[in-house]
């Protein structure tokens, strides 16, 4: 399966979790990949792993809270691989301290709210902006933004994170609308809880179990499940798909709130 042969891709938050799995998957399918992350050492280690498997990969330090660093990472992708065809705009503010105060709009400081919007929403917008500028020069491309099920429906907590992820869905539609005639597609994935390193750090295990209960399938999704969807959206097979949010959530947001209780009522499990 080398359907991304000749393509050049940049992935943000590529050192871990969903971004790491996407970088490895895109490379396996033939794309040259630029791994952008604030954790440069870890991103370099993933790039080395990809190269050891015969893939083409480089890493760059990039904090998506900083406009100049986003532009520099896109520029580096273009100067290293000649162009950018694919952007997986995947990074977000995942700061445990901000998450702790991001309970509701009365508990979060204005500074933490602004920081969430600056990194998660503005950073995603700027990734789109600088990628679009380059993609227009080479006849098009595919952008995949990482939203969240918290952006599809409201969770009980994490208002700022959820609002930023919801706005990413609207941003995706606007980018798709503005640049569709430039042959630039823009879609989003909205993952449910996926077992990545950050999950154990910011979500109590009991809450992870509650989420598992609401998944329609008998398992919790893994980073590879997200990477497969991103690789498909990035490919020519998805050439007629744009402006979509793919709820990559095992059906978590597709049912009534009573689903898990009803399952226990009827099946006892
Ligand atoms: N894991 C889940 O359950 C889940 C669910 C829905 C959405 N998401 C989203 O998926 C994306 C990836 O999350 P993950 O679970 O793979 O996390 P992860 O912790 O496994 O990886 C996150 C990576 O992002 C990097 N990073 C953090 N801040 C950054 C910044 N400002 N600029 C660039 N890189 C930065 C970290 O260094 C790390 O390598 C995020 O947008 C997250 O909101 C995750």
Coordinates of C-alpha atoms and ligand atoms in Angstrom, one line a residue:
X1 CA 0.0 0.0 0.0
X2 CA 2.2 2.9 -1.3
X3 CA -0.7 5.2 -2.3
X4 CA 1.1 8.2 -0.9
X5 CA 4.3 7.7 -3.0
X6 CA 5.7 11.0 -4.1
X7 CA 3.7 13.0 -1.5
X8 CA 5.2 15.3 1.1
X9 CA 3.6 15.6 4.5
X10 CA 3.9 17.5 7.7
X11 CA 2.5 16.3 11.0
X12 CA 2.3 18.4 14.2
X13 CA 2.5 16.7 17.6
X14 CA 4.3 13.9 15.7
X15 CA 6.5 12.8 18.6
X16 CA 3.8 10.8 20.4
X17 CA 0.4 9.3 20.3
X18 CA -1.9 10.0 17.3
X19 CA 0.7 12.2 15.5
X20 CA 3.4 9.6 15.8
X21 CA 1.2 6.8 14.5
X22 CA 0.2 9.1 11.6
X23 CA 3.8 9.9 10.7
X24 CA 4.8 6.3 10.7
X25 CA 1.7 5.3 8.6
X26 CA 2.1 8.1 6.0
X27 CA 5.8 7.1 5.6
X28 CA 4.9 3.4 5.2
X29 CA 2.5 4.5 2.5
X30 CA 5.3 6.3 0.6
X31 CA 5.1 9.9 1.8
X32 CA 8.1 11.9 2.9
X33 CA 7.3 13.2 6.4
X34 CA 8.3 16.2 8.5
X35 CA 7.7 15.6 12.2
X36 CA 6.9 18.8 14.0
X37 CA 6.7 18.9 17.8
X38 CA 7.9 20.8 20.8
X39 CA 9.6 17.7 22.0
X40 CA 12.4 17.7 19.3
X41 CA 14.4 14.8 20.8
X42 CA 11.3 12.5 20.8
X43 CA 10.4 13.6 17.3
X44 CA 13.9 12.9 16.1
X45 CA 13.7 9.4 17.6
X46 CA 10.5 8.7 15.6
X47 CA 12.1 10.1 12.4
X48 CA 15.1 7.8 13.0
X49 CA 12.7 4.9 13.5
X50 CA 10.9 5.7 10.2
X51 CA 14.3 6.0 8.4
X52 CA 15.5 2.6 9.8
X53 CA 12.4 1.0 8.2
X54 CA 13.3 2.6 4.8
X55 CA 11.1 5.7 5.0
X56 CA 11.9 9.3 4.5
X57 CA 11.6 11.5 7.6
X58 CA 13.0 14.6 9.2
X59 CA 12.1 16.3 12.5
X60 CA 11.8 20.0 13.5
X61 CA 11.1 21.8 16.7
X62 CA 7.7 23.6 16.4
X63 CA 5.4 25.1 19.1
X64 CA 2.1 25.7 17.4
X65 CA 1.5 28.5 19.9
X66 CA 4.2 30.5 18.0
X67 CA 3.2 31.7 14.5
X68 CA 6.9 32.0 13.3
X69 CA 7.6 28.4 14.3
X70 CA 4.6 27.1 12.3
X71 CA 5.6 29.1 9.2
X72 CA 9.2 27.9 9.7
X73 CA 8.1 24.2 9.9
X74 CA 6.0 24.5 6.8
X75 CA 8.9 26.3 5.0
X76 CA 11.3 23.5 6.2
X77 CA 8.9 20.9 4.8
X78 CA 8.9 22.6 1.4
X79 CA 12.7 23.2 1.3
X80 CA 13.5 19.7 2.4
X81 CA 10.9 17.8 0.3
X82 CA 10.2 20.3 -2.5
X83 CA 6.5 20.9 -1.6
X84 CA 3.8 20.1 1.0
X85 CA 0.9 18.0 -0.2
X86 CA -0.5 16.8 3.2
X87 CA -0.8 18.5 6.6
X88 CA -2.0 16.7 9.7
X89 CA -2.7 19.6 11.9
X90 CA -2.8 17.6 15.1
X91 CA -1.2 19.5 18.0
X92 CA -3.2 21.1 20.8
X93 CA -2.5 22.6 24.2
X94 CA -2.3 19.5 26.4
X95 CA -1.0 21.2 29.5
X96 CA -2.1 19.3 32.7
X97 CA -2.2 22.5 34.7
X98 CA -4.5 24.2 32.2
X99 CA -6.7 21.1 32.0
X100 CA -7.0 21.1 35.9
X101 CA -8.5 24.6 35.9
X102 CA -10.4 24.1 32.6
X103 CA -13.5 22.8 34.5
X104 CA -16.0 25.3 33.4
X105 CA -16.1 29.0 32.4
X106 CA -16.1 30.1 36.0
X107 CA -13.1 28.1 37.1
X108 CA -10.7 28.8 34.2
X109 CA -8.6 32.0 34.3
X110 CA -8.9 34.3 31.3
X111 CA -5.2 33.7 30.7
X112 CA -5.7 29.9 30.5
X113 CA -8.7 30.4 28.2
X114 CA -6.7 32.6 25.9
X115 CA -3.8 30.3 25.9
X116 CA -6.0 27.4 24.9
X117 CA -7.5 29.4 22.0
X118 CA -4.0 30.7 21.1
X119 CA -2.4 27.3 20.9
X120 CA -5.2 24.8 20.0
X121 CA -7.4 27.0 17.7
X122 CA -5.1 29.7 16.4
X123 CA -2.3 27.3 16.0
X124 CA -4.5 25.0 13.9
X125 CA -5.7 28.0 11.8
X126 CA -2.1 29.1 11.2
X127 CA -1.1 25.6 10.1
X128 CA -3.9 25.8 7.6
X129 CA -2.9 29.2 6.5
X130 CA 0.8 28.5 5.8
X131 CA 0.0 25.1 4.3
X132 CA -2.6 26.6 1.9
X133 CA -0.2 29.3 0.7
X134 CA 2.3 26.6 -0.3
X135 CA -0.3 24.1 -1.6
X136 CA -1.8 26.7 -3.9
X137 CA 1.7 27.0 -5.6
X138 CA 1.7 23.2 -6.5
X139 CA -1.9 22.6 -7.5
X140 CA -3.5 21.5 -4.2
X141 CA -3.3 19.3 -1.2
X142 CA -5.1 17.7 1.8
X143 CA -5.3 19.1 5.3
X144 CA -6.6 17.0 8.2
X145 CA -7.3 18.8 11.4
X146 CA -7.6 17.0 14.7
X147 CA -10.7 18.0 16.6
X148 CA -12.3 15.8 19.4
X149 CA -15.6 14.3 20.4
X150 CA -15.6 17.1 22.9
X151 CA -15.9 19.5 19.9
X152 CA -18.9 17.4 18.5
X153 CA -20.9 17.3 21.8
X154 CA -20.3 19.0 25.1
X155 CA -18.6 17.0 27.8
X156 CA -19.2 17.9 31.5
X157 CA -15.8 19.6 31.9
X158 CA -13.0 21.1 29.8
X159 CA -15.1 23.9 28.3
X160 CA -12.1 25.8 26.8
X161 CA -10.6 22.7 25.2
X162 CA -14.1 21.6 23.9
X163 CA -14.9 25.1 22.5
X164 CA -11.5 25.2 20.7
X165 CA -12.1 21.7 19.3
X166 CA -15.6 22.7 18.2
X167 CA -14.3 25.8 16.5
X168 CA -11.7 23.6 14.6
X169 CA -14.7 21.8 13.0
X170 CA -16.0 25.2 11.8
X171 CA -12.5 26.2 10.7
X172 CA -12.3 23.0 8.7
X173 CA -15.5 23.9 6.8
X174 CA -14.3 27.4 6.1
X175 CA -10.9 26.3 4.8
X176 CA -12.6 23.7 2.6
X177 CA -15.0 26.4 1.4
X178 CA -12.4 29.0 0.7
X179 CA -9.8 26.8 -1.1
X180 CA -11.8 24.0 -2.6
X181 CA -11.4 25.5 -6.1
X182 CA -7.7 25.5 -5.5
X183 CA -8.0 21.7 -5.2
X184 CA -7.2 21.9 -1.5
X185 CA -9.3 19.6 0.7
X186 CA -9.7 20.1 4.4
X187 CA -11.3 17.6 6.7
X188 CA -11.3 16.9 10.4
X189 CA -11.2 13.8 12.6
X190 CA -13.0 13.9 16.0
X191 CA -11.5 11.1 18.1
X192 CA -13.0 9.7 21.2
X193 CA -10.7 8.7 24.0
X194 CA -7.7 7.1 22.5
X195 CA -5.0 5.4 24.6
X196 CA -2.1 7.8 24.2
X197 CA 0.6 8.9 26.7
X198 CA -1.3 12.1 27.6
X199 CA -4.5 10.2 28.5
X200 CA -3.2 8.6 31.7
X201 CA -1.7 11.9 32.7
X202 CA -4.8 14.1 32.5
X203 CA -7.8 11.6 32.7
X204 CA -8.4 9.4 35.7
X205 CA -8.6 5.7 34.9
X206 CA -12.2 5.4 36.2
X207 CA -13.3 8.1 33.7
X208 CA -11.5 6.3 30.9
X209 CA -13.6 3.2 31.8
X210 CA -16.8 5.3 31.7
X211 CA -15.9 6.3 28.2
X212 CA -15.1 2.7 27.2
X213 CA -18.6 1.9 28.3
X214 CA -20.1 4.3 25.8
X215 CA -18.1 3.0 22.8
X216 CA -20.3 0.8 20.6
X217 CA -17.4 -1.6 19.8
X218 CA -15.8 -3.8 22.5
X219 CA -12.6 -1.9 22.7
X220 CA -11.1 1.6 23.1
X221 CA -9.5 3.1 20.0
X222 CA -5.8 3.3 19.5
X223 CA -3.5 5.8 17.8
X224 CA -3.3 3.5 14.7
X225 CA -7.1 3.7 14.3
X226 CA -6.8 7.5 13.9
X227 CA -3.7 7.3 11.7
X228 CA -5.6 5.0 9.3
X229 CA -8.4 7.6 8.9
X230 CA -5.9 10.4 8.4
X231 CA -4.0 8.4 5.8
X232 CA -7.2 7.7 3.9
X233 CA -8.3 11.4 4.0
X234 CA -4.8 12.4 2.8
X235 CA -4.9 10.1 -0.1
X236 CA -6.4 10.4 -3.6
X237 CA -9.0 7.8 -2.6
X238 CA -10.6 10.6 -0.6
X239 CA -10.3 13.1 -3.5
X240 CA -14.1 13.9 -3.3
X241 CA -14.2 14.4 0.4
X242 CA -13.8 17.8 1.9
X243 CA -15.4 19.9 4.6
X244 CA -16.1 16.8 6.6
X245 CA -15.6 15.8 10.2
X246 CA -15.1 12.1 10.6
X247 CA -16.3 11.0 14.0
X248 CA -13.5 8.5 14.6
X249 CA -15.0 7.5 17.9
X250 CA -16.2 3.9 17.8
X251 CA -19.8 5.2 17.8
X252 CA -19.3 7.1 21.1
X253 CA -21.3 10.2 19.8
X254 CA -23.9 8.2 17.8
X255 CA -26.3 7.1 20.4
X256 CA -28.6 8.1 23.2
X257 CA -27.1 9.0 26.6
X258 CA -28.8 5.9 28.1
X259 CA -26.9 3.4 25.8
X260 CA -24.5 1.9 28.4
X261 CA -27.3 1.7 31.1
X262 CA -29.7 0.1 28.6
X263 CA -27.1 -2.4 27.6
X264 CA -26.7 -3.4 31.2
X265 CA -30.5 -3.4 31.7
X266 CA -31.1 -5.9 28.8
X267 CA -27.8 -7.9 28.7
X268 CA -26.4 -7.3 32.2
X269 CA -23.1 -6.4 30.7
Ligands
LIG1 N1 -5.9 10.9 23.1 C1 -7.2 11.2 23.1 O1 -8.0 10.6 23.8 C2 -7.6 12.3 22.2 C3 -9.0 12.4 22.0 C4 -9.5 13.5 21.2 C5 -8.6 14.3 20.6 N2 -7.2 14.2 20.8 C6 -6.3 15.1 20.2 O2 -5.3 14.4 19.5 C7 -4.2 15.2 19.4 C8 -2.9 14.5 19.8 O3 -3.1 14.0 21.1 P1 -2.5 12.7 21.6 O4 -3.5 12.0 22.5 O5 -1.8 11.9 20.5 O6 -1.4 13.3 22.6 P2 0.1 12.8 23.1 O7 0.4 13.3 24.4 O8 0.3 11.4 22.8 O9 1.0 13.6 22.1 C9 1.0 15.0 22.1 C10 2.2 15.5 21.4 O10 2.0 16.9 21.2 C11 3.2 17.6 21.4 N3 2.8 19.0 21.7 C12 2.2 19.5 22.9 N4 2.1 20.8 22.7 C13 2.5 21.2 21.5 C14 2.6 22.4 20.8 N5 2.2 23.5 21.4 N6 3.1 22.4 19.5 C15 3.5 21.2 19.0 N7 3.5 20.1 19.6 C16 3.0 20.0 20.8 C17 3.8 16.9 22.6 O11 5.2 17.1 22.7 C18 3.5 15.4 22.3 O12 4.5 14.9 21.5 C19 -4.5 16.5 20.2 O13 -4.9 17.5 19.4 C20 -5.6 16.0 21.1 O14 -6.4 17.1 21.6 C21 -6.7 13.2 21.6

